[in-house]
Short mmCIF file of C-alpha atoms in Angstrom, two decimals:
data_model
loop_
_atom_site.label_atom_id
_atom_site.label_comp_id
_atom_site.label_asym_id
_atom_site.label_seq_id
_atom_site.Cartn_x
_atom_site.Cartn_y
_atom_site.Cartn_z
CA MET P 1 210.85 -65.80 32.58
CA GLN P 2 210.30 -62.39 34.07
CA ARG P 3 207.50 -62.20 36.64
CA ARG P 4 206.17 -59.08 38.35
CA ARG P 5 203.51 -59.18 41.02
CA PHE P 6 200.48 -56.88 40.99
CA LEU P 7 198.91 -56.27 44.39
CA GLY P 8 195.47 -55.93 42.79
CA LEU P 9 194.32 -55.19 39.28
CA ALA P 10 192.36 -52.09 40.16
CA ALA P 11 195.20 -50.74 42.28
CA ALA P 12 197.66 -51.40 39.48
CA ALA P 13 195.48 -49.60 36.97
CA SER P 14 195.18 -46.61 39.28
CA ALA P 15 198.90 -46.56 40.00
CA LEU P 16 199.71 -46.47 36.31
CA GLY P 17 197.18 -43.73 35.67
CA LEU P 18 195.38 -45.90 33.16
CA THR P 19 191.84 -45.93 34.52
CA GLY P 20 189.55 -44.37 31.94
CA ALA P 21 192.54 -43.20 29.92
CA LEU P 22 192.39 -45.41 26.85
CA SER P 23 189.20 -44.33 25.12
CA GLY P 24 190.91 -41.64 23.03
CA CYS P 25 193.58 -43.89 21.54
CA GLY P 26 193.55 -45.04 17.93
CA THR P 27 193.14 -41.84 15.92
CA LEU P 28 195.54 -40.78 13.14
CA ASP P 29 196.37 -37.21 12.29
CA ALA P 30 194.75 -35.61 9.28
CA GLU P 31 197.91 -36.02 7.13
CA SER P 32 197.56 -39.80 6.92
CA GLY P 33 196.86 -40.83 3.32
CA ASP P 34 194.47 -43.48 2.03
CA VAL P 35 195.61 -46.89 3.23
CA THR P 36 193.97 -50.32 3.29
CA LEU P 37 195.14 -52.66 6.04
CA LYS P 38 194.67 -56.41 5.78
CA LEU P 39 193.90 -58.22 9.04
CA ILE P 40 193.79 -62.02 9.34
CA ALA P 41 192.20 -63.25 12.56
CA ALA P 42 191.33 -66.57 14.16
CA ASP P 43 187.74 -67.73 14.59
CA TYR P 44 186.80 -68.19 18.26
CA ASP P 45 183.17 -69.17 17.71
CA LEU P 46 183.07 -72.77 18.93
CA GLY P 47 179.46 -73.16 17.82
CA GLY P 48 180.12 -72.50 14.15
CA GLY P 49 178.47 -69.07 14.20
CA ASP P 50 179.75 -65.69 13.08
CA SER P 51 180.36 -63.94 16.41
CA THR P 52 184.06 -63.39 15.65
CA LYS P 53 183.22 -61.89 12.26
CA LYS P 54 180.64 -59.60 13.85
CA TYR P 55 183.09 -58.51 16.54
CA TRP P 56 185.76 -57.45 14.07
CA ALA P 57 183.16 -55.79 11.84
CA GLY P 58 182.11 -53.62 14.77
CA VAL P 59 185.69 -52.69 15.69
CA VAL P 60 186.58 -51.88 12.08
CA SER P 61 183.44 -49.80 11.51
CA ALA P 62 184.09 -47.68 14.59
CA PHE P 63 187.79 -47.28 13.73
CA GLU P 64 187.12 -46.29 10.13
CA ALA P 65 184.59 -43.70 11.28
CA LYS P 66 187.36 -42.03 13.33
CA ASN P 67 190.02 -42.51 10.62
CA PRO P 68 188.40 -41.92 7.21
CA GLY P 69 191.70 -42.36 5.35
CA VAL P 70 192.15 -45.96 6.50
CA LYS P 71 190.21 -49.05 5.52
CA VAL P 72 190.60 -52.44 7.17
CA GLN P 73 189.86 -55.68 5.36
CA VAL P 74 189.29 -58.61 7.73
CA GLN P 75 189.73 -62.27 6.88
CA ILE P 76 188.56 -64.81 9.48
CA GLU P 77 190.10 -68.28 9.43
CA SER P 78 189.57 -71.31 11.64
CA TRP P 79 192.16 -72.15 14.27
CA ASN P 80 192.96 -75.26 12.22
CA ASP P 81 194.09 -73.10 9.29
CA VAL P 82 194.98 -69.60 10.43
CA ASP P 83 198.63 -70.11 11.44
CA ARG P 84 199.38 -72.09 8.28
CA LYS P 85 197.69 -69.56 5.99
CA VAL P 86 199.56 -66.63 7.50
CA ALA P 87 202.85 -68.54 7.19
CA GLU P 88 202.11 -69.28 3.52
CA LEU P 89 201.35 -65.63 2.78
CA VAL P 90 204.50 -64.43 4.52
CA LYS P 91 206.59 -66.97 2.61
CA ALA P 92 205.01 -65.79 -0.66
CA GLY P 93 205.84 -62.14 0.10
CA GLN P 94 202.19 -61.27 0.74
CA ALA P 95 202.19 -60.77 4.50
CA PRO P 96 199.07 -59.26 6.05
CA ASP P 97 199.49 -55.99 7.88
CA ILE P 98 198.07 -57.51 11.08
CA ALA P 99 197.72 -61.14 12.12
CA GLN P 100 195.90 -62.46 15.18
CA ILE P 101 197.22 -66.00 15.54
CA GLY P 102 198.84 -68.45 17.94
CA ALA P 103 202.57 -67.67 17.67
CA TYR P 104 204.86 -64.80 16.81
CA ALA P 105 208.45 -65.84 17.61
CA ASP P 106 209.53 -67.12 14.18
CA TYR P 107 208.39 -63.90 12.51
CA ALA P 108 210.12 -61.80 15.17
CA ALA P 109 213.36 -63.74 14.76
CA ALA P 110 213.20 -63.18 10.99
CA GLY P 111 212.88 -59.40 11.47
CA GLN P 112 209.40 -59.34 9.93
CA LEU P 113 207.47 -57.71 12.79
CA TYR P 114 207.26 -54.26 14.27
CA ALA P 115 208.20 -54.10 17.94
CA ALA P 116 205.46 -53.09 20.35
CA ASP P 117 207.05 -49.70 21.03
CA GLU P 118 207.09 -48.98 17.29
CA LEU P 119 203.33 -49.43 17.11
CA LEU P 120 201.56 -48.59 20.34
CA SER P 121 201.10 -45.48 22.42
CA ILE P 122 202.86 -45.59 25.78
CA ARG P 123 199.57 -45.90 27.66
CA VAL P 124 198.40 -48.89 25.66
CA GLN P 125 201.75 -50.66 25.84
CA ALA P 126 201.97 -50.09 29.61
CA ASN P 127 198.50 -51.56 30.10
CA PHE P 128 199.36 -55.18 29.29
CA LEU P 129 199.61 -57.58 32.21
CA ALA P 130 203.23 -58.26 33.11
CA PRO P 131 203.37 -62.04 32.53
CA LEU P 132 201.92 -61.52 29.07
CA VAL P 133 204.46 -58.82 28.25
CA ALA P 134 207.29 -61.17 29.25
CA ALA P 135 205.83 -63.98 27.16
CA GLY P 136 205.53 -61.63 24.17
CA GLU P 137 209.26 -60.87 24.15
CA HIS P 138 211.81 -62.28 21.76
CA LYS P 139 215.35 -61.55 22.92
CA ARG P 140 214.04 -58.97 25.41
CA THR P 141 212.00 -56.97 22.87
CA GLN P 142 208.22 -57.28 22.77
CA TYR P 143 206.81 -58.25 19.39
CA GLY P 144 203.83 -60.35 20.40
CA LEU P 145 200.88 -58.30 21.65
CA PRO P 146 198.66 -60.43 23.90
CA PHE P 147 195.15 -60.51 22.46
CA VAL P 148 193.32 -62.64 25.04
CA ALA P 149 194.48 -64.93 27.81
CA SER P 150 193.38 -67.74 30.07
CA THR P 151 194.66 -69.45 33.18
CA ARG P 152 194.21 -72.92 34.63
CA LEU P 153 192.59 -74.08 37.84
CA LEU P 154 191.82 -77.46 39.37
CA PHE P 155 188.21 -78.34 38.49
CA PHE P 156 186.20 -80.81 40.53
CA ASN P 157 182.71 -82.24 40.22
CA GLU P 158 180.92 -81.12 43.40
CA ASP P 159 178.26 -83.82 43.21
CA LEU P 160 180.84 -86.59 42.85
CA PHE P 161 182.82 -85.12 45.75
CA ASP P 162 179.70 -85.18 47.92
CA LYS P 163 178.88 -88.79 47.01
CA ALA P 164 182.47 -89.88 47.70
CA GLY P 165 182.60 -88.07 51.03
CA VAL P 166 185.29 -85.61 50.00
CA SER P 167 184.57 -82.70 52.31
CA ALA P 168 186.95 -80.10 50.86
CA PRO P 169 188.85 -79.60 47.60
CA PRO P 170 192.53 -80.62 47.75
CA THR P 171 195.23 -78.03 48.37
CA THR P 172 198.19 -80.45 48.34
CA TRP P 173 199.18 -83.45 46.26
CA ASP P 174 198.57 -85.81 49.17
CA GLU P 175 195.06 -84.44 49.58
CA LEU P 176 194.49 -84.78 45.84
CA ALA P 177 195.53 -88.45 45.90
CA ALA P 178 193.34 -89.09 48.96
CA ALA P 179 190.33 -87.51 47.22
CA ALA P 180 191.03 -89.56 44.08
CA ARG P 181 191.06 -92.78 46.13
CA LYS P 182 187.64 -91.95 47.60
CA LEU P 183 186.28 -91.19 44.13
CA GLU P 184 187.68 -94.45 42.77
CA LYS P 185 185.99 -96.45 45.53
CA LYS P 186 182.65 -94.91 44.52
CA GLY P 187 183.13 -96.08 40.94
CA VAL P 188 184.02 -92.73 39.35
CA LYS P 189 185.38 -93.53 35.90
CA TYR P 190 188.18 -90.95 36.00
CA PRO P 191 189.00 -90.00 39.61
CA PHE P 192 191.67 -87.67 38.21
CA ALA P 193 191.88 -87.22 34.43
CA LEU P 194 195.52 -86.80 33.37
CA PRO P 195 195.62 -85.98 29.62
CA LEU P 196 199.23 -86.52 28.57
CA GLY P 197 198.25 -87.61 25.07
CA PRO P 198 199.71 -85.84 22.02
CA GLU P 199 196.97 -83.21 21.60
CA GLU P 200 197.96 -80.82 24.41
CA ALA P 201 200.39 -82.68 26.67
CA GLN P 202 202.82 -79.76 26.83
CA ALA P 203 200.20 -77.71 28.72
CA GLU P 204 199.25 -80.45 31.20
CA THR P 205 202.95 -81.08 31.79
CA MET P 206 203.69 -77.44 32.49
CA MET P 207 200.91 -77.23 35.06
CA TRP P 208 202.39 -80.16 36.96
CA LEU P 209 205.95 -78.82 36.71
CA LEU P 210 204.82 -75.50 38.18
CA SER P 211 202.91 -77.34 40.91
CA GLY P 212 206.12 -79.19 41.72
CA GLY P 213 208.04 -75.94 42.12
CA ASP P 214 209.86 -75.71 38.80
CA GLY P 215 209.03 -75.35 35.11
CA TYR P 216 210.40 -75.63 31.60
CA THR P 217 213.11 -72.96 31.80
CA ASP P 218 215.52 -71.51 34.34
CA ALA P 219 216.14 -67.89 35.37
CA THR P 220 218.22 -67.34 32.23
CA ASP P 221 215.43 -68.70 29.98
CA HIS P 222 217.31 -71.91 29.12
CA TYR P 223 215.51 -75.24 29.14
CA LYS P 224 215.82 -77.36 32.31
CA ILE P 225 213.20 -80.00 31.65
CA ASP P 226 215.00 -82.78 33.55
CA SER P 227 215.67 -80.80 36.72
CA GLU P 228 215.51 -82.68 40.03
CA ALA P 229 212.19 -81.03 40.92
CA ASN P 230 210.64 -81.94 37.56
CA VAL P 231 211.78 -85.56 37.88
CA ARG P 232 210.27 -85.73 41.38
CA THR P 233 206.98 -84.40 40.02
CA PHE P 234 206.67 -87.15 37.44
CA GLU P 235 207.80 -89.82 39.88
CA TRP P 236 204.96 -88.70 42.17
CA LEU P 237 202.42 -88.81 39.33
CA ARG P 238 203.48 -92.28 38.24
CA THR P 239 203.59 -93.72 41.76
CA ASN P 240 200.65 -92.02 43.46
CA LEU P 241 198.09 -91.56 40.71
CA VAL P 242 198.80 -93.71 37.66
CA ALA P 243 200.11 -96.87 39.38
CA GLU P 244 197.25 -96.68 41.89
CA GLY P 245 194.66 -96.77 39.09
CA LEU P 246 193.35 -93.30 39.86
CA THR P 247 193.62 -91.78 36.36
CA GLY P 248 190.90 -93.79 34.64
CA PRO P 249 190.64 -96.51 32.00
CA VAL P 250 192.74 -94.75 29.34
CA ALA P 251 196.50 -94.53 29.84
CA PRO P 252 197.52 -90.88 30.36
CA GLY P 253 199.84 -91.05 27.34
CA LYS P 254 196.84 -91.92 25.15
CA LEU P 255 194.29 -89.59 26.75
CA ASN P 256 193.89 -86.31 24.88
CA ARG P 257 192.59 -83.13 26.48
CA LYS P 258 189.52 -83.02 24.23
CA GLU P 259 188.40 -86.44 25.44
CA ALA P 260 189.18 -85.63 29.07
CA PHE P 261 187.18 -82.40 28.90
CA ALA P 262 184.26 -84.15 27.21
CA ALA P 263 184.27 -86.80 29.95
CA PHE P 264 184.24 -84.08 32.62
CA ALA P 265 181.25 -82.42 30.94
CA ARG P 266 179.47 -85.81 30.96
CA GLY P 267 180.01 -86.12 34.72
CA GLU P 268 182.55 -88.96 34.46
CA VAL P 269 185.57 -87.12 35.93
CA GLY P 270 186.15 -86.26 39.55
CA MET P 271 189.01 -83.80 39.02
CA LEU P 272 191.15 -82.35 36.24
CA ASN P 273 193.04 -79.19 35.35
CA GLY P 274 190.67 -76.95 33.37
CA HIS P 275 190.19 -73.60 31.68
CA PRO P 276 187.24 -71.15 31.49
CA SER P 277 185.58 -72.55 28.37
CA LEU P 278 185.30 -76.00 29.96
CA MET P 279 183.58 -74.47 32.97
CA GLN P 280 180.83 -73.06 30.76
CA GLU P 281 180.38 -76.24 28.74
CA ALA P 282 180.23 -78.49 31.83
CA GLU P 283 177.70 -76.26 33.56
CA LYS P 284 175.53 -76.32 30.42
CA GLN P 285 175.41 -80.11 30.79
CA GLY P 286 174.43 -79.93 34.44
CA VAL P 287 177.77 -80.48 36.13
CA LYS P 288 178.27 -78.50 39.33
CA VAL P 289 181.83 -77.26 38.83
CA GLY P 290 184.07 -76.42 41.76
CA LYS P 291 187.31 -74.53 41.14
CA ILE P 292 190.45 -74.06 43.21
CA ALA P 293 194.07 -73.05 42.64
CA LEU P 294 196.28 -75.90 41.51
CA PRO P 295 197.53 -77.90 44.49
CA GLY P 296 201.27 -78.09 45.02
CA ALA P 297 203.50 -80.72 46.59
CA SER P 298 202.97 -79.24 50.04
CA GLY P 299 200.50 -76.38 49.49
CA LYS P 300 199.15 -74.08 46.80
CA ALA P 301 201.27 -74.19 43.65
CA ARG P 302 203.67 -71.26 43.33
CA ALA P 303 202.09 -70.31 40.00
CA THR P 304 199.53 -71.51 37.53
CA MET P 305 199.98 -71.76 33.80
CA GLY P 306 198.80 -68.89 31.66
CA VAL P 307 198.07 -69.02 27.94
CA ALA P 308 197.81 -66.15 25.48
CA ASP P 309 196.90 -65.71 21.83
CA TRP P 310 198.79 -63.02 19.96
CA ILE P 311 198.28 -60.16 17.56
CA MET P 312 201.17 -58.61 15.64
CA GLY P 313 202.03 -56.07 12.98
CA PHE P 314 204.07 -57.03 9.89
CA LYS P 315 206.59 -54.64 8.36
CA GLN P 316 206.29 -55.71 4.74
CA ASN P 317 203.78 -53.12 3.57
CA GLY P 318 205.24 -50.26 5.60
CA HIS P 319 202.00 -49.22 7.31
CA ARG P 320 203.45 -48.73 10.76
CA LYS P 321 201.43 -45.67 11.77
CA GLU P 322 198.15 -47.06 10.52
CA ILE P 323 198.71 -50.48 12.12
CA GLY P 324 199.62 -48.78 15.39
CA ALA P 325 196.53 -46.60 15.36
CA PHE P 326 194.27 -49.58 14.68
CA LEU P 327 195.85 -51.66 17.45
CA ASP P 328 195.63 -48.76 19.92
CA PHE P 329 191.93 -48.60 19.11
CA ALA P 330 191.44 -52.37 19.29
CA PHE P 331 192.92 -52.44 22.81
CA SER P 332 190.38 -50.03 24.28
CA ASP P 333 188.65 -51.43 27.35
CA GLU P 334 185.32 -51.66 25.54
CA ASN P 335 186.74 -53.77 22.72
CA VAL P 336 188.88 -55.96 24.97
CA LEU P 337 186.05 -56.62 27.41
CA LYS P 338 183.53 -57.45 24.70
CA PHE P 339 185.73 -60.03 23.02
CA ALA P 340 186.94 -61.64 26.25
CA GLY P 341 183.47 -61.70 27.77
CA ASP P 342 181.78 -63.10 24.68
CA ASN P 343 184.28 -65.98 24.55
CA ASP P 344 184.75 -66.75 28.26
CA LEU P 345 188.37 -65.66 28.09
CA LEU P 346 190.43 -63.18 30.09
CA PRO P 347 191.45 -59.67 29.05
CA ALA P 348 195.14 -59.13 28.40
CA THR P 349 195.13 -55.62 29.88
CA ILE P 350 195.21 -54.30 33.44
CA THR P 351 192.26 -51.93 33.16
CA ALA P 352 189.93 -54.35 31.38
CA SER P 353 190.85 -57.10 33.87
CA ALA P 354 190.03 -54.82 36.78
CA ARG P 355 186.65 -53.98 35.27
CA MET P 356 185.84 -57.62 34.56
CA GLU P 357 186.87 -58.69 38.08
CA SER P 358 184.42 -56.21 39.62
CA ASP P 359 181.54 -57.04 37.25
CA PRO P 360 178.97 -59.49 38.72
CA GLU P 361 178.22 -60.73 35.20
CA HIS P 362 181.67 -62.30 35.08
CA ALA P 363 181.77 -63.68 38.62
CA GLY P 364 182.52 -67.16 37.28
CA LEU P 365 185.82 -65.93 35.84
CA ARG P 366 187.01 -64.22 39.01
CA GLU P 367 189.30 -67.02 40.19
CA PHE P 368 190.90 -67.22 36.75
CA LEU P 369 191.45 -63.46 36.72
CA GLN P 370 193.01 -63.53 40.16
CA ALA P 371 195.49 -66.17 39.01
CA LEU P 372 196.57 -64.27 35.89
CA PRO P 373 198.92 -61.59 37.29
CA ASP P 374 201.22 -64.30 38.72
CA ALA P 375 200.76 -66.87 35.96
CA GLN P 376 203.66 -68.25 33.98
CA LEU P 377 203.38 -68.87 30.26
CA PRO P 378 205.19 -71.44 28.13
CA PRO P 379 208.43 -70.14 26.57
CA VAL P 380 206.67 -69.01 23.40
CA GLY P 381 209.27 -66.30 22.72
CA LYS P 382 211.84 -69.00 21.90
CA THR P 383 211.86 -70.06 18.26
CA SER P 384 212.75 -73.57 19.44
CA TRP P 385 209.54 -73.90 21.46
CA ALA P 386 207.42 -75.31 18.63
CA GLN P 387 209.91 -78.14 18.14
CA VAL P 388 210.38 -78.76 21.87
CA SER P 389 206.64 -78.69 22.42
CA GLY P 390 206.25 -81.33 19.73
CA VAL P 391 208.75 -83.62 21.46
CA ILE P 392 206.93 -83.19 24.78
CA LYS P 393 203.58 -84.01 23.18
CA LYS P 394 205.00 -87.18 21.64
CA ASP P 395 207.05 -88.51 24.56
CA ILE P 396 205.92 -87.20 27.95
CA GLY P 397 203.19 -89.81 28.41
CA GLN P 398 205.94 -92.45 28.61
CA ALA P 399 207.20 -90.86 31.85
CA VAL P 400 204.21 -92.18 33.81
CA ALA P 401 203.99 -95.63 32.19
CA PRO P 402 204.11 -98.51 34.71
CA ASP P 403 207.69 -99.58 33.94
CA ALA P 404 209.01 -96.09 33.15
CA LYS P 405 211.89 -94.22 34.72
CA PRO P 406 210.81 -90.57 34.64
CA ALA P 407 214.42 -89.35 34.86
CA GLU P 408 215.29 -91.16 31.63
CA VAL P 409 212.24 -89.88 29.73
CA LEU P 410 212.71 -86.29 30.89
CA GLY P 411 216.43 -86.59 30.13
CA ARG P 412 215.71 -87.54 26.50
CA ILE P 413 213.32 -84.63 26.15
CA ALA P 414 215.85 -82.28 27.77
CA ARG P 415 218.59 -83.33 25.34
CA ALA P 416 216.26 -82.72 22.39
CA ALA P 417 215.39 -79.32 23.84
CA SER P 418 219.04 -78.35 24.23
CA THR P 419 219.74 -79.34 20.62
CA ALA P 420 216.80 -77.27 19.38
CA GLU P 421 217.83 -74.33 21.56
CA SER P 422 221.38 -74.36 20.24
CA ALA P 423 220.03 -73.91 16.71
CA GLU P 424 218.07 -70.74 17.59
#
């Protein structure tokens, strides 16, 4: 996967000439006729409220005021349903004009999406953070437009660290294991929570593969799941954490992320790999949350995992200009910052990230923002990824079982991945 390093978000924005330059985007010329766009978007309100609906209503109202010939109808769906409903509409020949969902690659491969450069102004397209651009590409063309992002850090419970006599957060695997042993001796239920259960095991796995110096794919974007470095990573996990009883009472292969996060928020977990929303929830419940870059085998991990949700424009109704104008408008700094800030997520653009990083109101997100320019994302541009991800979710927990041979488990997953890849 392509990776480009930014020496600082503000400096990058200045170098690209983007600072303050996006507010005028998103206006059509007077010749545009009357068009109604349909937008289907995911609901990010974890509390069951209507904040997502209100956000899009505000964006649409402001856009329509600037573009009186265009109306935008918004349909909000839960994350449990939104991908399925969009897929059903596309299959029925009733694709929305715009969808904000979790994946784009299958639609790109089927020729159903506009490419980014068919929709966006140059300034808006150039403003996306580089790792997110790379992750939004299918066969070297960008179709997925990153809507919001997040990164992962090592979370630790500061009070439990103090009680266990852990004086500093770990920066290497050996230090992590040593801290977990001290936590275990003090009776901490989960010294290190390792959720390799089927809910989100592909994400936990990727974080550890990156920490071990490798990842899911090689420089040519082909799967290499059973590489020597990846096998060493899982051998270390099995031997130094799981076999030593440092991962808690639930076997990692049966522990889902939701349960691990809930346990952390209850103060039962010493350490785990976490994201921004967990930080907020744990602090609400009185947990003093410490955060640090993921430890690596011998120092800071070479990269952390990034995650993005996507927005895309469908070709079916032929509204390229109108879709492009709306998306240009939606990616203004004001809109991007409001949505990311309201949901404890990270902006997908350089200029909005720079503004958030300098804003004291978002100081708690600063470490996540600083990790984003060098983050690596799962290979979501590969149409095989959904199938491969499913295999990882089902099988990876076996790699750290007491009698397991990680090389054999990773080898089985790698063979399944190669088969899926060959069918792309």
